[in-house]
PDB file of C-alpha atoms in Angstrom:
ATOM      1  CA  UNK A   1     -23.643   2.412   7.633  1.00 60.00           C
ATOM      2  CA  UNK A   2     -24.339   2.288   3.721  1.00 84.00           C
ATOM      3  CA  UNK A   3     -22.972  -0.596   1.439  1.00 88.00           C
ATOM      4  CA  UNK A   4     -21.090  -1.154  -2.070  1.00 90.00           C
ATOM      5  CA  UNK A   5     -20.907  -4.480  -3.162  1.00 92.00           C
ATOM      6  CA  UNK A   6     -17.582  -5.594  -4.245  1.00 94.00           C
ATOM      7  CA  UNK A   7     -17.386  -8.273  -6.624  1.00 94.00           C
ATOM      8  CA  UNK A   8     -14.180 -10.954  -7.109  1.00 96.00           C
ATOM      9  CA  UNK A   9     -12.787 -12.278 -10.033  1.00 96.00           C
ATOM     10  CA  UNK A  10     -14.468 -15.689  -9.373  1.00 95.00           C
ATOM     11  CA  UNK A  11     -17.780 -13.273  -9.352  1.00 94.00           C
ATOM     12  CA  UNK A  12     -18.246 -13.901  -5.930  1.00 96.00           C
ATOM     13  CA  UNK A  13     -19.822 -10.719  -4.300  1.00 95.00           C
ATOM     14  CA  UNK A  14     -19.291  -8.931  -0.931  1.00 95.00           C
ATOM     15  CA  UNK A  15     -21.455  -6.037   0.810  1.00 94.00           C
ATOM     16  CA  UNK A  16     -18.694  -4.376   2.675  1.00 93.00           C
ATOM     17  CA  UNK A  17     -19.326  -1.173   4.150  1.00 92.00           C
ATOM     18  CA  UNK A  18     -18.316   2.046   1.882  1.00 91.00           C
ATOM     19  CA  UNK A  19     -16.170   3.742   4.634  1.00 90.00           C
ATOM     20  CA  UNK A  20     -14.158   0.387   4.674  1.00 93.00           C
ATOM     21  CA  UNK A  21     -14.221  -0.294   0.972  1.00 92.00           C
ATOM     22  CA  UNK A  22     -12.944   3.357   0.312  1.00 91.00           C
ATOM     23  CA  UNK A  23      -9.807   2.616   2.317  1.00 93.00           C
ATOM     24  CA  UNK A  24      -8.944   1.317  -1.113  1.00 94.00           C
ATOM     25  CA  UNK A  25      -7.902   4.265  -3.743  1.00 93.00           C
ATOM     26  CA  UNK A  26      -9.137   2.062  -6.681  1.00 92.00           C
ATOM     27  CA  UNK A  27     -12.421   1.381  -5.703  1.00 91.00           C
ATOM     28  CA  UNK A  28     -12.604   5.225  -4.162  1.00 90.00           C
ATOM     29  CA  UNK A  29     -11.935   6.481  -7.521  1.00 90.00           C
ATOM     30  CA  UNK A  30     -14.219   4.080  -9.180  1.00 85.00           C
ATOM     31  CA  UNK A  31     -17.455   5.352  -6.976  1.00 82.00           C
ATOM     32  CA  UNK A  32     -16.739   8.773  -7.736  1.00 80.00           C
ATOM     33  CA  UNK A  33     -15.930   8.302 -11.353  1.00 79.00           C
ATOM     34  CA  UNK A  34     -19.131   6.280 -12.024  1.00 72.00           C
ATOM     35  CA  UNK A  35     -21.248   8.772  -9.559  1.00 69.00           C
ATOM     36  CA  UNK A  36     -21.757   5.127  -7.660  1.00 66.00           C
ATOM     37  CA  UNK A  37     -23.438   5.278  -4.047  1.00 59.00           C
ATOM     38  CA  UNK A  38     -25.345   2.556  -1.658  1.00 57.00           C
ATOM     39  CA  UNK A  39     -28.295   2.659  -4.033  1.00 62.00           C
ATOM     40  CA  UNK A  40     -26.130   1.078  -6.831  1.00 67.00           C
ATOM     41  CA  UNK A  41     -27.500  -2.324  -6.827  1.00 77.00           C
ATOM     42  CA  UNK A  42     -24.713  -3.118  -9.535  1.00 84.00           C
ATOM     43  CA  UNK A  43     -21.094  -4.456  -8.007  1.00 89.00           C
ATOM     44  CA  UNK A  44     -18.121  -2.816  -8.331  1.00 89.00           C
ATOM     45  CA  UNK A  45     -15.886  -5.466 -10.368  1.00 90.00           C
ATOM     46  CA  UNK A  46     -12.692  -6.413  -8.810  1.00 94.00           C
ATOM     47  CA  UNK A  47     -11.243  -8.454 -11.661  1.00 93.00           C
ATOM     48  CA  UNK A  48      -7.613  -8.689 -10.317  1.00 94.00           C
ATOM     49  CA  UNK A  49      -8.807  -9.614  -6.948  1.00 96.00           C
ATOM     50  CA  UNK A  50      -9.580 -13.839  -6.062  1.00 97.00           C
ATOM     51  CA  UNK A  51     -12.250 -14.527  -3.723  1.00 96.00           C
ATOM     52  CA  UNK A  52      -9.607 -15.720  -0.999  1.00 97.00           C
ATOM     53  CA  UNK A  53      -7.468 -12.633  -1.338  1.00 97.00           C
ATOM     54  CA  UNK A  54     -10.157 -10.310  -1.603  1.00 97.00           C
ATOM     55  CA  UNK A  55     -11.707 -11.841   1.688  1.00 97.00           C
ATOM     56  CA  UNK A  56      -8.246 -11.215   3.469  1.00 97.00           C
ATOM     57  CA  UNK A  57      -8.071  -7.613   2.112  1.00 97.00           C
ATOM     58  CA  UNK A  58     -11.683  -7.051   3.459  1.00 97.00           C
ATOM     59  CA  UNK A  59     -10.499  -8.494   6.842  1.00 97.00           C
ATOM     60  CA  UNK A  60      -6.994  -6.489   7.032  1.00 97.00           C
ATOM     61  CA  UNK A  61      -9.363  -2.809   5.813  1.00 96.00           C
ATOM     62  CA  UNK A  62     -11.752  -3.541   8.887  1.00 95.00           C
ATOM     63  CA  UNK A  63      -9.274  -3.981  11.171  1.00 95.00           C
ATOM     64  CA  UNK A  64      -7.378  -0.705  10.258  1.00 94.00           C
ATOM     65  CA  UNK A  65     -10.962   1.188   9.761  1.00 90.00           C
ATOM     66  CA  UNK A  66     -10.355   3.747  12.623  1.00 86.00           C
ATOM     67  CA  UNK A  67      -5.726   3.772  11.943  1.00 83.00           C
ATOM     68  CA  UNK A  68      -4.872   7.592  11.049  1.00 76.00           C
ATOM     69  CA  UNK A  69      -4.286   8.116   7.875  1.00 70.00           C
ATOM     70  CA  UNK A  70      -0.094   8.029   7.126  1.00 68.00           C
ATOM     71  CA  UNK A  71       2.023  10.949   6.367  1.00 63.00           C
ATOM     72  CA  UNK A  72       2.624  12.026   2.841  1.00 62.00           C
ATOM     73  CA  UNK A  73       6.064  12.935   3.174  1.00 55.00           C
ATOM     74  CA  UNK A  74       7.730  10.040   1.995  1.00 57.00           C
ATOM     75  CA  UNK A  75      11.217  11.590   1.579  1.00 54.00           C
ATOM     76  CA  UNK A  76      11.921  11.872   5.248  1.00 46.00           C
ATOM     77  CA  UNK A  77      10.173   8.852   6.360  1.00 55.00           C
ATOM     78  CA  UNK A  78      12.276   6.651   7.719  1.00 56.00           C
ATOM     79  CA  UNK A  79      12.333   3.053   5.843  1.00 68.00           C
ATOM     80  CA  UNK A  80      12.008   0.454   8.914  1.00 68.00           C
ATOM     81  CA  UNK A  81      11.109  -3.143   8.757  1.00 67.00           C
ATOM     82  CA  UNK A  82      10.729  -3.485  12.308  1.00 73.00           C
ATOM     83  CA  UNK A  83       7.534  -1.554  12.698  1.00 77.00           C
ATOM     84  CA  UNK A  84       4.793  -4.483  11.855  1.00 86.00           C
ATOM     85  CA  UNK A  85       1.926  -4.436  14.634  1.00 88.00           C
ATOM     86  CA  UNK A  86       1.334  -7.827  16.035  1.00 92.00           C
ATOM     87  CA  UNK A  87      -1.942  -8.055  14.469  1.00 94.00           C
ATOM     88  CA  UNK A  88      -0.647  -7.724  11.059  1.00 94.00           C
ATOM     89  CA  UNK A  89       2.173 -10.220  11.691  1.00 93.00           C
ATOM     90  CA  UNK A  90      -0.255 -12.659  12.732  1.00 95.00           C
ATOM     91  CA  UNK A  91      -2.366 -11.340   9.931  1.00 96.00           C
ATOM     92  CA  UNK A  92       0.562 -12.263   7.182  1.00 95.00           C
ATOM     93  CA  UNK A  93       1.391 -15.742   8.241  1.00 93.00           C
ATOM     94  CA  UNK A  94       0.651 -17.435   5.383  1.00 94.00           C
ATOM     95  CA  UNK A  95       2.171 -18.802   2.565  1.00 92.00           C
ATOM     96  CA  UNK A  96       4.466 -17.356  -0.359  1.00 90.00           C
ATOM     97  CA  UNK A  97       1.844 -17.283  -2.947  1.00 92.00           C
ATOM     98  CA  UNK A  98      -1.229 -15.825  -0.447  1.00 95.00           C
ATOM     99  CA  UNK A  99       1.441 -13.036   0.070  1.00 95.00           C
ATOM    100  CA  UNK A 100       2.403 -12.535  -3.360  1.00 95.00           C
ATOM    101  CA  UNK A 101      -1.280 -12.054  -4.351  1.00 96.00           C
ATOM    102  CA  UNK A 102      -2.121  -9.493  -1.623  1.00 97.00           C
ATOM    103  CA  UNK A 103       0.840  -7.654  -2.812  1.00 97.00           C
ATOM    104  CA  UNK A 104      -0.329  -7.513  -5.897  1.00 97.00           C
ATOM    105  CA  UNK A 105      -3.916  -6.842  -4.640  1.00 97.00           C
ATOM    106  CA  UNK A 106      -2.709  -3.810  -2.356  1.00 97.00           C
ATOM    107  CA  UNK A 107      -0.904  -2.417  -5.375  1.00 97.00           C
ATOM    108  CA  UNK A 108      -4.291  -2.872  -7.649  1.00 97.00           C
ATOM    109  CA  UNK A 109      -6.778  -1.655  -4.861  1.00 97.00           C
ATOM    110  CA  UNK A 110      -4.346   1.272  -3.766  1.00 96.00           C
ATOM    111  CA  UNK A 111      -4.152   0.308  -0.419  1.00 95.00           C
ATOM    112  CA  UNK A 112      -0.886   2.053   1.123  1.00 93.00           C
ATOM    113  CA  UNK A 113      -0.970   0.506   4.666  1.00 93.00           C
ATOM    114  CA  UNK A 114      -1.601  -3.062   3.511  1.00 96.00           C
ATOM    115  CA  UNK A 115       1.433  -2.732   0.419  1.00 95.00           C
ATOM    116  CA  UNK A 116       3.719  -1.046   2.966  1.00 93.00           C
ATOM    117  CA  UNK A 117       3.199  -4.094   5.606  1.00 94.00           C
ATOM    118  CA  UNK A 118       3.054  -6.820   3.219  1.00 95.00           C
ATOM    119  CA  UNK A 119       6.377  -5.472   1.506  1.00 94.00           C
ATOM    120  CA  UNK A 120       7.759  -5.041   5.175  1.00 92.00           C
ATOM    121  CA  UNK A 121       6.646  -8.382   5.362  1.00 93.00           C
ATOM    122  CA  UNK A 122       8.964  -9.770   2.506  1.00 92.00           C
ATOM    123  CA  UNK A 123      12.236  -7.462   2.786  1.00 90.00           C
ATOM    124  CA  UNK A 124      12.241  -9.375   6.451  1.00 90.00           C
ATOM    125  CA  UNK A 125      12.260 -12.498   5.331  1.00 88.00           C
ATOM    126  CA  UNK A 126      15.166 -11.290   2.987  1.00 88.00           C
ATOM    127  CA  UNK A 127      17.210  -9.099   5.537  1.00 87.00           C
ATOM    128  CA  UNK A 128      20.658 -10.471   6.773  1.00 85.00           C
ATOM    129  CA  UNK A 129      19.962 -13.658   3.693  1.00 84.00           C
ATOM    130  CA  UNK A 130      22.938 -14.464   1.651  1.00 83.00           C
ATOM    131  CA  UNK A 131      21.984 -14.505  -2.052  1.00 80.00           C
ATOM    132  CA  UNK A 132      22.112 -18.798  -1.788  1.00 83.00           C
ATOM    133  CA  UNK A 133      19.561 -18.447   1.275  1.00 87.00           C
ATOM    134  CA  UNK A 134      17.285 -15.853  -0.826  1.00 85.00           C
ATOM    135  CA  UNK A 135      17.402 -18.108  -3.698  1.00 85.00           C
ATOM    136  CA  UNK A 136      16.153 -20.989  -1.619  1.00 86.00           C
ATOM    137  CA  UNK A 137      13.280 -18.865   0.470  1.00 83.00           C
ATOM    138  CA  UNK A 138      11.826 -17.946  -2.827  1.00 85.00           C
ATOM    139  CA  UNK A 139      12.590 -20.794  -4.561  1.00 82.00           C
ATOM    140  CA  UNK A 140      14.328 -19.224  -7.599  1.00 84.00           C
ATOM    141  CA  UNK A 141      16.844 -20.900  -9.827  1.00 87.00           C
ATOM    142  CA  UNK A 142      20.393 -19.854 -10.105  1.00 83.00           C
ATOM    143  CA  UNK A 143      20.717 -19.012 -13.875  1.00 85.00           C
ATOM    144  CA  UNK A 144      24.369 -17.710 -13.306  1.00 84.00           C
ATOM    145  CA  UNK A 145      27.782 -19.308 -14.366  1.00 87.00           C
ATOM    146  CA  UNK A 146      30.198 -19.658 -11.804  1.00 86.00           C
ATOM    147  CA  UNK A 147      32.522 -17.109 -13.924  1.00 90.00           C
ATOM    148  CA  UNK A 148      29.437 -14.747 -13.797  1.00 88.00           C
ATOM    149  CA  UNK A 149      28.674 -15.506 -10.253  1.00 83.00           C
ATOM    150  CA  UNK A 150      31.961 -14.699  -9.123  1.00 85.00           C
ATOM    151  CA  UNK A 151      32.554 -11.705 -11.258  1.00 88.00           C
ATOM    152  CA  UNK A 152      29.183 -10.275  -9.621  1.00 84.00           C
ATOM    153  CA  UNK A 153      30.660 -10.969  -6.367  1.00 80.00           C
ATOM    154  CA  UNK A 154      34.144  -8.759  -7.180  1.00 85.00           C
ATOM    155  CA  UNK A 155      31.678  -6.097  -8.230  1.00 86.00           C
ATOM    156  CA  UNK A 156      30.119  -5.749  -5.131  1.00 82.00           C
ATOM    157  CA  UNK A 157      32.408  -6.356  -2.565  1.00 78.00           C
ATOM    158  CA  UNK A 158      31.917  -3.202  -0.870  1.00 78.00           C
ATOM    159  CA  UNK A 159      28.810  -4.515   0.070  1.00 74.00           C
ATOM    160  CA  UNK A 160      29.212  -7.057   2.010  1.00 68.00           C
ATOM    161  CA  UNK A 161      29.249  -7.597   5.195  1.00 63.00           C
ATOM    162  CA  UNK A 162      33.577  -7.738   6.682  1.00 56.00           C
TER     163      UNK A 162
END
């Protein structure tokens, strides 16, 4: 199979295959844009990707080479949590910040299946968390006043769980 070259932010380069490489809508875009092909000796710059993350992302588009491609029809999809192959759940045990960034990687590279699973990832670790419990997962400071807090609370009462 041909190869691009994919280069990091740290300017660390990878020759990853062009049929996994175009699993990313970015970097799909960017070959046909600049009329790029295996010949290109030049790498395509990744400047929002790290060398870990991008080394994760290569992993995660390997693995789902041969997955059909997802439905468009995103209105009657049905929004589910629950629906993480085991693979990827062992693939996205790692910490906050390594998730963070392939968020944020997934979004940049226009990778669907990796921002859907990553996302699924962090509304579990949310689900059936009291806003205290969130606070503390994530590690984000209460900037409320009790008054505030309260009258938040009164607001939303419907809500919450009886």
């Amino acid at each position: 199979m041909p190869n691009i070259k994919l280069q990091s932010s740290d300017g660390e380069i990878f020759d990853v295959d062009i049929a996994i490489a175009k699993q990313s809508g970015t970097i799909s875009t960017m070959l046909d844009d600049l009329c790029m092909d295996e010949e290109d000796d030049d790498p395509v710059p990744l400047p929002n990707v790290s060398t870990m993350i991008l080394k994760k992302v290569i992993t995660w588009c390997k693995h789902h080479k041969d997955d059909p491609p997802k439905p468009e029809d995103e209105e009657n999809m049905e929004k589910r949590t629950d629906d993480i192959d085991s693979w990827d759940q062992d693939f996205l045990k790692v910490d906050q910040g390594t998730l963070f960034e392939l968020i944020l990687a997934a979004n940049y590279l226009d990778i669907k299946g990796l921002l859907d699973v990553t996302c699924k990832t962090v509304a579990n670790m949310i689900k059936g968390k009291k806003a205290e419990e969130i606070r503390k997962t994530f590690n984000i400071k209460n900037d409320f006043t009790p008054e505030e807090e309260e009258q938040i609370r009164k607001e939303n009462e419907w809500c919450e769980d009886p």
